[in-house]
Amino acid sequence: MITPQRQAAAVIEALQADVAVTHLVVLPGAAREPAGDLVLCDVAREGANAVLERLRELGVEHEGAITIEEAGVTLSDSADRAAARTPGKGVDAVVWEEIEHRTGQETRLSMTYLVLLAVATVIAAVGVLLDQPILIVGAMVVGPEFGPLAGLCVGLVQGRWTMVRRSSVALAVGFPVAVALTVLATWAMTAAGLVDRSMLLAERPLTDFIWRPDALSWVVGFLAGIAGMVSITSARSGALIGVLISVTTVPAAANAAVAAAYRVPDEAWGSALQLLVNLAAIIVAGVLTLTVQRLWWRGVRPPARPVAVARPRRPVRQGVRTP
């Protein structure tokens, strides 16, 4: 943290009084822009929200700065004691500022987002025509659509309507652009003699599920939404990769594009419905997961008792008793 000198005393006192804080270091006057004291500390993950709320109440981020970094390995008895006396478990803690920042970066409609989504959709289109699941899986991994979906869920739960609007725009613009570019790519590959309409109409036992939505489509999308939000809130990227290859969003958009390019309306509508089912299931699951996490965390972690800050005692003046 960079804290203005007039706020430094209150910030240090608040950090010293919190049971989750340890390794407190203060460098007076070290910061130049913005000017102030540099304050460093380690915080048990399960107590991070309370610490951040207190710092924001003091207005540190307005005149100074707060930077959060994940500590990889910490060997310290003091850190172990801080984690032990802080209620809850760090692996279950949701640091909302961290989640909002992480998902907020992926909600903006950017050229990088559009390129990745379009490339993933074209790859999936080739996989559909060749009936090759490996290409479908690759397209799922490349697709960046889970970022805006996660941002939409976080925004709805936290009431961050700007994030909700940005995420909705990214999804509402991204998929139509990707589908349109995939239609053009399909026409180009057809003109080059690489693919043809008969490949779409042929038996495709490995990929025809993409345009045949059913109840299991909702179930898989819902479970993927739960796993995806848990992986984001716990910063487990390995689990998120598994989520990306389990939802049929990009492949459904690709199949819709190919079917539209070859004028096969049944597959086009079925694929579009598959896409909507998966998007809706992920959003519902994500919102419910975040809501349950927040309510559960409030229930299992009562307000922590602050550690009393040692203060020097004033000398007691002995009075003189008169007869």
mmCIF file of C-alpha atoms in Angstrom, residues 23-308:
data_model
loop_
_atom_site.group_PDB
_atom_site.id
_atom_site.type_symbol
_atom_site.label_atom_id
_atom_site.label_comp_id
_atom_site.label_asym_id
_atom_site.label_seq_id
_atom_site.Cartn_x
_atom_site.Cartn_y
_atom_site.Cartn_z
ATOM 1 C CA HIS A 23 4.853 -9.436 8.431
ATOM 2 C CA LEU A 24 3.964 -5.749 8.672
ATOM 3 C CA VAL A 25 6.639 -3.449 7.243
ATOM 4 C CA VAL A 26 6.456 0.352 7.163
ATOM 5 C CA LEU A 27 8.800 2.507 5.085
ATOM 6 C CA PRO A 28 8.005 6.137 5.979
ATOM 7 C CA GLY A 29 8.154 8.540 3.061
ATOM 8 C CA ALA A 30 9.381 5.884 0.603
ATOM 9 C CA ALA A 31 6.695 6.519 -2.025
ATOM 10 C CA ARG A 32 7.053 9.428 -4.432
ATOM 11 C CA GLU A 33 4.087 9.132 -6.803
ATOM 12 C CA PRO A 34 1.698 9.295 -5.128
ATOM 13 C CA ALA A 35 3.670 10.565 -2.183
ATOM 14 C CA GLY A 36 3.328 8.748 1.124
ATOM 15 C CA ASP A 37 4.466 5.834 3.225
ATOM 16 C CA LEU A 38 5.002 2.389 1.743
ATOM 17 C CA VAL A 39 3.264 -0.246 3.855
ATOM 18 C CA LEU A 40 3.794 -3.943 3.183
ATOM 19 C CA CYS A 41 2.112 -6.871 4.895
ATOM 20 C CA ASP A 42 1.043 -10.457 4.404
ATOM 21 C CA VAL A 43 -2.610 -11.325 4.952
ATOM 22 C CA ALA A 44 -4.183 -14.748 5.400
ATOM 23 C CA ARG A 45 -6.440 -15.269 2.385
ATOM 24 C CA GLU A 46 -9.473 -16.001 4.540
ATOM 25 C CA GLY A 47 -9.121 -12.591 6.173
ATOM 26 C CA ALA A 48 -8.347 -10.581 3.040
ATOM 27 C CA ASN A 49 -11.871 -9.270 2.468
ATOM 28 C CA ALA A 50 -12.099 -7.734 5.948
ATOM 29 C CA VAL A 51 -8.696 -6.089 5.573
ATOM 30 C CA LEU A 52 -9.531 -4.678 2.156
ATOM 31 C CA GLU A 53 -12.889 -3.380 3.354
ATOM 32 C CA ARG A 54 -11.200 -1.542 6.216
ATOM 33 C CA LEU A 55 -8.550 -0.050 3.930
ATOM 34 C CA ARG A 56 -11.200 1.135 1.493
ATOM 35 C CA GLU A 57 -13.182 2.652 4.343
ATOM 36 C CA LEU A 58 -10.078 4.683 5.146
ATOM 37 C CA GLY A 59 -9.923 5.804 1.508
ATOM 38 C CA VAL A 60 -6.443 4.486 0.826
ATOM 39 C CA GLU A 61 -7.150 3.768 -2.866
ATOM 40 C CA HIS A 62 -8.249 7.364 -3.535
ATOM 41 C CA GLU A 63 -5.117 9.186 -2.440
ATOM 42 C CA GLY A 64 -2.746 6.223 -2.416
ATOM 43 C CA ALA A 65 -2.783 2.712 -3.825
ATOM 44 C CA ILE A 66 -3.507 -0.896 -2.867
ATOM 45 C CA THR A 67 -1.765 -3.710 -4.723
ATOM 46 C CA ILE A 68 -2.654 -7.364 -4.129
ATOM 47 C CA GLU A 69 -0.260 -10.177 -4.997
ATOM 48 C CA GLU A 70 -0.588 -13.889 -4.360
ATOM 49 C CA ALA A 71 2.230 -15.214 -2.183
ATOM 50 C CA GLY A 72 3.519 -18.444 -3.667
ATOM 51 C CA VAL A 73 5.456 -19.930 -0.758
ATOM 52 C CA THR A 74 5.796 -18.416 2.720
ATOM 53 C CA LEU A 75 7.879 -20.121 5.392
ATOM 54 C CA SER A 76 7.014 -18.405 8.646
ATOM 55 C CA ASP A 77 5.630 -19.385 12.030
ATOM 56 C CA SER A 78 4.059 -15.940 12.221
ATOM 57 C CA ALA A 79 2.179 -16.571 8.975
ATOM 58 C CA ASP A 80 1.047 -19.965 10.259
ATOM 59 C CA ARG A 81 -0.273 -18.341 13.429
ATOM 60 C CA ALA A 82 -2.127 -15.674 11.426
ATOM 61 C CA ALA A 83 -3.798 -18.359 9.296
ATOM 62 C CA ALA A 84 -4.646 -20.450 12.380
ATOM 63 C CA ARG A 85 -6.313 -17.627 14.296
ATOM 64 C CA THR A 86 -8.299 -16.420 11.254
ATOM 65 C CA PRO A 87 -11.634 -18.265 10.975
ATOM 66 C CA GLY A 88 -12.249 -20.284 7.821
ATOM 67 C CA LYS A 89 -9.981 -21.923 5.279
ATOM 68 C CA GLY A 90 -7.960 -20.021 2.723
ATOM 69 C CA VAL A 91 -8.787 -22.428 -0.093
ATOM 70 C CA ASP A 92 -12.501 -21.673 0.369
ATOM 71 C CA ALA A 93 -12.111 -17.895 0.700
ATOM 72 C CA VAL A 94 -13.377 -15.648 -2.086
ATOM 73 C CA VAL A 95 -11.476 -12.355 -2.359
ATOM 74 C CA TRP A 96 -14.053 -10.278 -4.186
ATOM 75 C CA GLU A 97 -11.719 -7.467 -5.248
ATOM 76 C CA GLU A 98 -9.398 -10.042 -6.794
ATOM 77 C CA ILE A 99 -12.242 -11.802 -8.619
ATOM 78 C CA GLU A 100 -13.699 -8.543 -9.919
ATOM 79 C CA HIS A 101 -10.311 -7.447 -11.198
ATOM 80 C CA ARG A 102 -9.523 -10.806 -12.780
ATOM 81 C CA THR A 103 -12.846 -11.161 -14.566
ATOM 82 C CA GLY A 104 -13.169 -7.449 -15.311
ATOM 83 C CA GLN A 105 -10.079 -7.570 -17.506
ATOM 84 C CA GLU A 106 -11.748 -10.152 -19.763
ATOM 85 C CA THR A 107 -15.113 -8.442 -20.169
ATOM 86 C CA ARG A 108 -14.097 -5.706 -22.576
ATOM 87 C CA LEU A 109 -14.866 -6.118 -26.259
ATOM 88 C CA SER A 110 -11.397 -6.008 -27.794
ATOM 89 C CA MET A 111 -9.752 -7.013 -31.029
ATOM 90 C CA THR A 112 -7.882 -9.805 -29.236
ATOM 91 C CA TYR A 113 -11.157 -11.220 -27.914
ATOM 92 C CA LEU A 114 -12.808 -11.112 -31.347
ATOM 93 C CA VAL A 115 -9.810 -12.700 -33.081
ATOM 94 C CA LEU A 116 -9.579 -15.561 -30.579
ATOM 95 C CA LEU A 117 -13.314 -16.227 -30.700
ATOM 96 C CA ALA A 118 -13.366 -16.140 -34.502
ATOM 97 C CA VAL A 119 -10.336 -18.422 -34.789
ATOM 98 C CA ALA A 120 -11.834 -20.874 -32.312
ATOM 99 C CA THR A 121 -15.122 -20.905 -34.221
ATOM 100 C CA VAL A 122 -13.409 -21.579 -37.568
ATOM 101 C CA ILE A 123 -11.375 -24.405 -36.017
ATOM 102 C CA ALA A 124 -14.573 -25.898 -34.612
ATOM 103 C CA ALA A 125 -16.218 -25.549 -38.031
ATOM 104 C CA VAL A 126 -13.468 -27.645 -39.597
ATOM 105 C CA GLY A 127 -13.890 -30.158 -36.790
ATOM 106 C CA VAL A 128 -17.625 -30.339 -37.452
ATOM 107 C CA LEU A 129 -17.158 -30.970 -41.166
ATOM 108 C CA LEU A 130 -14.457 -33.577 -40.585
ATOM 109 C CA ASP A 131 -16.289 -35.103 -37.609
ATOM 110 C CA GLN A 132 -13.090 -34.774 -35.556
ATOM 111 C CA PRO A 133 -13.604 -34.323 -31.771
ATOM 112 C CA ILE A 134 -9.946 -33.371 -31.286
ATOM 113 C CA LEU A 135 -10.496 -30.199 -33.304
ATOM 114 C CA ILE A 136 -13.648 -29.483 -31.318
ATOM 115 C CA VAL A 137 -11.702 -29.790 -28.059
ATOM 116 C CA GLY A 138 -8.973 -27.525 -29.387
ATOM 117 C CA ALA A 139 -11.534 -24.902 -30.353
ATOM 118 C CA MET A 140 -13.077 -25.037 -26.882
ATOM 119 C CA VAL A 141 -9.695 -24.317 -25.297
ATOM 120 C CA VAL A 142 -8.927 -21.432 -27.654
ATOM 121 C CA GLY A 143 -12.328 -19.791 -27.194
ATOM 122 C CA PRO A 144 -12.258 -16.816 -24.750
ATOM 123 C CA GLU A 145 -15.993 -16.676 -24.104
ATOM 124 C CA PHE A 146 -15.859 -17.886 -20.489
ATOM 125 C CA GLY A 147 -14.236 -14.606 -19.431
ATOM 126 C CA PRO A 148 -17.291 -12.451 -20.229
ATOM 127 C CA LEU A 149 -19.581 -15.166 -18.852
ATOM 128 C CA ALA A 150 -17.717 -15.121 -15.531
ATOM 129 C CA GLY A 151 -17.694 -11.326 -15.516
ATOM 130 C CA LEU A 152 -21.448 -11.285 -16.116
ATOM 131 C CA CYS A 153 -22.009 -13.610 -13.149
ATOM 132 C CA VAL A 154 -19.752 -11.593 -10.840
ATOM 133 C CA GLY A 155 -21.381 -8.354 -11.930
ATOM 134 C CA LEU A 156 -24.890 -9.680 -11.261
ATOM 135 C CA VAL A 157 -23.977 -10.977 -7.796
ATOM 136 C CA GLN A 158 -21.979 -7.901 -6.778
ATOM 137 C CA GLY A 159 -24.270 -5.360 -8.409
ATOM 138 C CA ARG A 160 -21.484 -4.113 -10.724
ATOM 139 C CA TRP A 161 -23.729 -3.038 -13.563
ATOM 140 C CA THR A 162 -20.893 -1.616 -15.630
ATOM 141 C CA MET A 163 -19.296 -5.067 -15.632
ATOM 142 C CA VAL A 164 -22.645 -6.630 -16.538
ATOM 143 C CA ARG A 165 -23.037 -4.256 -19.462
ATOM 144 C CA ARG A 166 -19.493 -4.813 -20.758
ATOM 145 C CA SER A 167 -19.826 -8.594 -20.493
ATOM 146 C CA SER A 168 -23.193 -8.594 -22.245
ATOM 147 C CA VAL A 169 -21.811 -6.480 -25.087
ATOM 148 C CA ALA A 170 -18.802 -8.797 -25.461
ATOM 149 C CA LEU A 171 -21.078 -11.820 -25.763
ATOM 150 C CA ALA A 172 -23.756 -10.162 -27.894
ATOM 151 C CA VAL A 173 -21.232 -8.809 -30.387
ATOM 152 C CA GLY A 174 -18.559 -11.506 -30.207
ATOM 153 C CA PHE A 175 -20.620 -14.526 -31.206
ATOM 154 C CA PRO A 176 -22.393 -12.909 -34.204
ATOM 155 C CA VAL A 177 -19.063 -11.596 -35.494
ATOM 156 C CA ALA A 178 -17.447 -15.025 -35.062
ATOM 157 C CA VAL A 179 -20.381 -16.734 -36.816
ATOM 158 C CA ALA A 180 -20.291 -14.266 -39.708
ATOM 159 C CA LEU A 181 -16.544 -14.726 -40.191
ATOM 160 C CA THR A 182 -16.966 -18.504 -40.027
ATOM 161 C CA VAL A 183 -19.623 -18.367 -42.740
ATOM 162 C CA LEU A 184 -17.187 -16.443 -44.940
ATOM 163 C CA ALA A 185 -14.413 -18.920 -44.105
ATOM 164 C CA THR A 186 -16.702 -21.828 -44.998
ATOM 165 C CA TRP A 187 -17.513 -20.283 -48.356
ATOM 166 C CA ALA A 188 -13.811 -19.663 -48.995
ATOM 167 C CA MET A 189 -12.842 -23.251 -48.116
ATOM 168 C CA THR A 190 -15.671 -24.529 -50.305
ATOM 169 C CA ALA A 191 -14.491 -22.424 -53.239
ATOM 170 C CA ALA A 192 -10.989 -23.798 -52.722
ATOM 171 C CA GLY A 193 -12.328 -27.359 -52.834
ATOM 172 C CA LEU A 194 -11.326 -28.153 -49.239
ATOM 173 C CA VAL A 195 -14.845 -28.849 -47.947
ATOM 174 C CA ASP A 196 -18.338 -29.219 -49.373
ATOM 175 C CA ARG A 197 -21.969 -29.450 -48.315
ATOM 176 C CA SER A 198 -22.033 -33.237 -48.387
ATOM 177 C CA MET A 199 -19.618 -33.329 -45.438
ATOM 178 C CA LEU A 200 -22.189 -31.530 -43.287
ATOM 179 C CA LEU A 201 -25.051 -33.766 -44.408
ATOM 180 C CA ALA A 202 -23.081 -37.008 -43.976
ATOM 181 C CA GLU A 203 -23.321 -39.156 -40.871
ATOM 182 C CA ARG A 204 -21.302 -37.538 -38.104
ATOM 183 C CA PRO A 205 -21.632 -39.826 -35.096
ATOM 184 C CA LEU A 206 -18.896 -38.071 -33.097
ATOM 185 C CA THR A 207 -20.112 -34.479 -33.439
ATOM 186 C CA ASP A 208 -23.808 -34.527 -34.338
ATOM 187 C CA PHE A 209 -24.661 -33.962 -30.650
ATOM 188 C CA ILE A 210 -23.664 -30.343 -31.179
ATOM 189 C CA TRP A 211 -26.882 -29.445 -32.943
ATOM 190 C CA ARG A 212 -29.161 -31.798 -30.980
ATOM 191 C CA PRO A 213 -29.719 -30.114 -27.596
ATOM 192 C CA ASP A 214 -31.454 -32.091 -24.860
ATOM 193 C CA ALA A 215 -31.790 -32.110 -21.085
ATOM 194 C CA LEU A 216 -28.223 -33.312 -20.694
ATOM 195 C CA SER A 217 -27.024 -30.205 -22.528
ATOM 196 C CA TRP A 218 -28.432 -28.113 -19.695
ATOM 197 C CA VAL A 219 -27.009 -30.433 -17.046
ATOM 198 C CA VAL A 220 -23.501 -30.350 -18.514
ATOM 199 C CA GLY A 221 -23.613 -26.573 -18.975
ATOM 200 C CA PHE A 222 -24.859 -26.085 -15.421
ATOM 201 C CA LEU A 223 -22.146 -28.289 -13.924
ATOM 202 C CA ALA A 224 -19.525 -26.567 -16.064
ATOM 203 C CA GLY A 225 -20.712 -23.197 -14.769
ATOM 204 C CA ILE A 226 -20.311 -24.364 -11.175
ATOM 205 C CA ALA A 227 -16.839 -25.769 -11.805
ATOM 206 C CA GLY A 228 -15.792 -22.693 -13.740
ATOM 207 C CA MET A 229 -16.756 -20.228 -11.019
ATOM 208 C CA VAL A 230 -15.163 -22.342 -8.295
ATOM 209 C CA SER A 231 -11.952 -22.563 -10.324
ATOM 210 C CA ILE A 232 -11.895 -18.779 -10.754
ATOM 211 C CA THR A 233 -12.645 -17.962 -7.124
ATOM 212 C CA SER A 234 -10.010 -20.426 -5.939
ATOM 213 C CA ALA A 235 -7.496 -19.439 -8.660
ATOM 214 C CA ARG A 236 -7.227 -23.017 -9.970
ATOM 215 C CA SER A 237 -6.532 -22.608 -13.674
ATOM 216 C CA GLY A 238 -6.202 -26.356 -14.225
ATOM 217 C CA ALA A 239 -9.840 -26.900 -13.358
ATOM 218 C CA LEU A 240 -10.841 -24.028 -15.658
ATOM 219 C CA ILE A 241 -9.240 -25.771 -18.652
ATOM 220 C CA GLY A 242 -11.441 -28.774 -17.944
ATOM 221 C CA VAL A 243 -14.471 -26.500 -17.891
ATOM 222 C CA LEU A 244 -13.592 -24.972 -21.246
ATOM 223 C CA ILE A 245 -13.516 -28.357 -22.962
ATOM 224 C CA SER A 246 -16.823 -29.469 -21.470
ATOM 225 C CA VAL A 247 -19.189 -26.761 -22.735
ATOM 226 C CA THR A 248 -20.601 -26.621 -26.254
ATOM 227 C CA THR A 249 -20.617 -22.879 -26.884
ATOM 228 C CA VAL A 250 -17.996 -22.335 -29.593
ATOM 229 C CA PRO A 251 -18.782 -25.661 -31.366
ATOM 230 C CA ALA A 252 -22.478 -24.792 -31.412
ATOM 231 C CA ALA A 253 -21.732 -21.382 -32.918
ATOM 232 C CA ALA A 254 -19.482 -23.060 -35.483
ATOM 233 C CA ASN A 255 -22.090 -25.644 -36.464
ATOM 234 C CA ALA A 256 -24.681 -22.877 -36.792
ATOM 235 C CA ALA A 257 -22.327 -20.946 -39.071
ATOM 236 C CA VAL A 258 -21.580 -23.939 -41.300
ATOM 237 C CA ALA A 259 -25.263 -24.880 -41.496
ATOM 238 C CA ALA A 260 -26.156 -21.298 -42.389
ATOM 239 C CA ALA A 261 -23.431 -21.217 -45.053
ATOM 240 C CA TYR A 262 -24.799 -24.399 -46.647
ATOM 241 C CA ARG A 263 -28.455 -23.477 -46.046
ATOM 242 C CA VAL A 264 -29.356 -26.335 -43.724
ATOM 243 C CA PRO A 265 -31.910 -24.619 -41.455
ATOM 244 C CA ASP A 266 -32.583 -27.558 -39.120
ATOM 245 C CA GLU A 267 -28.966 -27.782 -38.027
ATOM 246 C CA ALA A 268 -28.620 -24.017 -37.879
ATOM 247 C CA TRP A 269 -31.577 -23.619 -35.505
ATOM 248 C CA GLY A 270 -30.579 -26.655 -33.439
ATOM 249 C CA SER A 271 -27.050 -25.337 -33.031
ATOM 250 C CA ALA A 272 -28.312 -21.882 -32.092
ATOM 251 C CA LEU A 273 -30.560 -23.451 -29.459
ATOM 252 C CA GLN A 274 -27.627 -25.485 -28.142
ATOM 253 C CA LEU A 275 -25.596 -22.284 -27.802
ATOM 254 C CA LEU A 276 -28.382 -20.488 -25.922
ATOM 255 C CA VAL A 277 -28.945 -23.462 -23.609
ATOM 256 C CA ASN A 278 -25.270 -23.619 -22.682
ATOM 257 C CA LEU A 279 -24.955 -19.869 -22.156
ATOM 258 C CA ALA A 280 -28.060 -19.768 -19.967
ATOM 259 C CA ALA A 281 -26.977 -22.804 -17.931
ATOM 260 C CA ILE A 282 -23.509 -21.366 -17.289
ATOM 261 C CA ILE A 283 -24.877 -17.967 -16.228
ATOM 262 C CA VAL A 284 -27.487 -19.458 -13.885
ATOM 263 C CA ALA A 285 -24.944 -21.836 -12.362
ATOM 264 C CA GLY A 286 -22.343 -19.095 -11.980
ATOM 265 C CA VAL A 287 -24.724 -16.706 -10.229
ATOM 266 C CA LEU A 288 -25.995 -19.427 -7.886
ATOM 267 C CA THR A 289 -22.448 -20.610 -7.113
ATOM 268 C CA LEU A 290 -21.198 -17.137 -6.228
ATOM 269 C CA THR A 291 -24.296 -16.431 -4.132
ATOM 270 C CA VAL A 292 -23.921 -19.675 -2.202
ATOM 271 C CA GLN A 293 -20.202 -19.028 -1.684
ATOM 272 C CA ARG A 294 -20.870 -15.576 -0.283
ATOM 273 C CA LEU A 295 -23.666 -16.700 2.039
ATOM 274 C CA TRP A 296 -21.780 -19.798 3.174
ATOM 275 C CA TRP A 297 -18.600 -17.847 3.863
ATOM 276 C CA ARG A 298 -20.514 -15.329 5.957
ATOM 277 C CA GLY A 299 -22.004 -18.178 7.961
ATOM 278 C CA VAL A 300 -18.831 -20.144 8.651
ATOM 279 C CA ARG A 301 -16.643 -17.108 9.289
ATOM 280 C CA PRO A 302 -18.000 -14.946 12.088
ATOM 281 C CA PRO A 303 -16.422 -11.525 12.585
ATOM 282 C CA ALA A 304 -12.883 -12.015 13.771
ATOM 283 C CA ARG A 305 -11.893 -10.674 17.140
ATOM 284 C CA PRO A 306 -9.245 -8.037 16.636
ATOM 285 C CA VAL A 307 -5.973 -8.374 18.433
ATOM 286 C CA ALA A 308 -5.589 -5.634 20.989
#
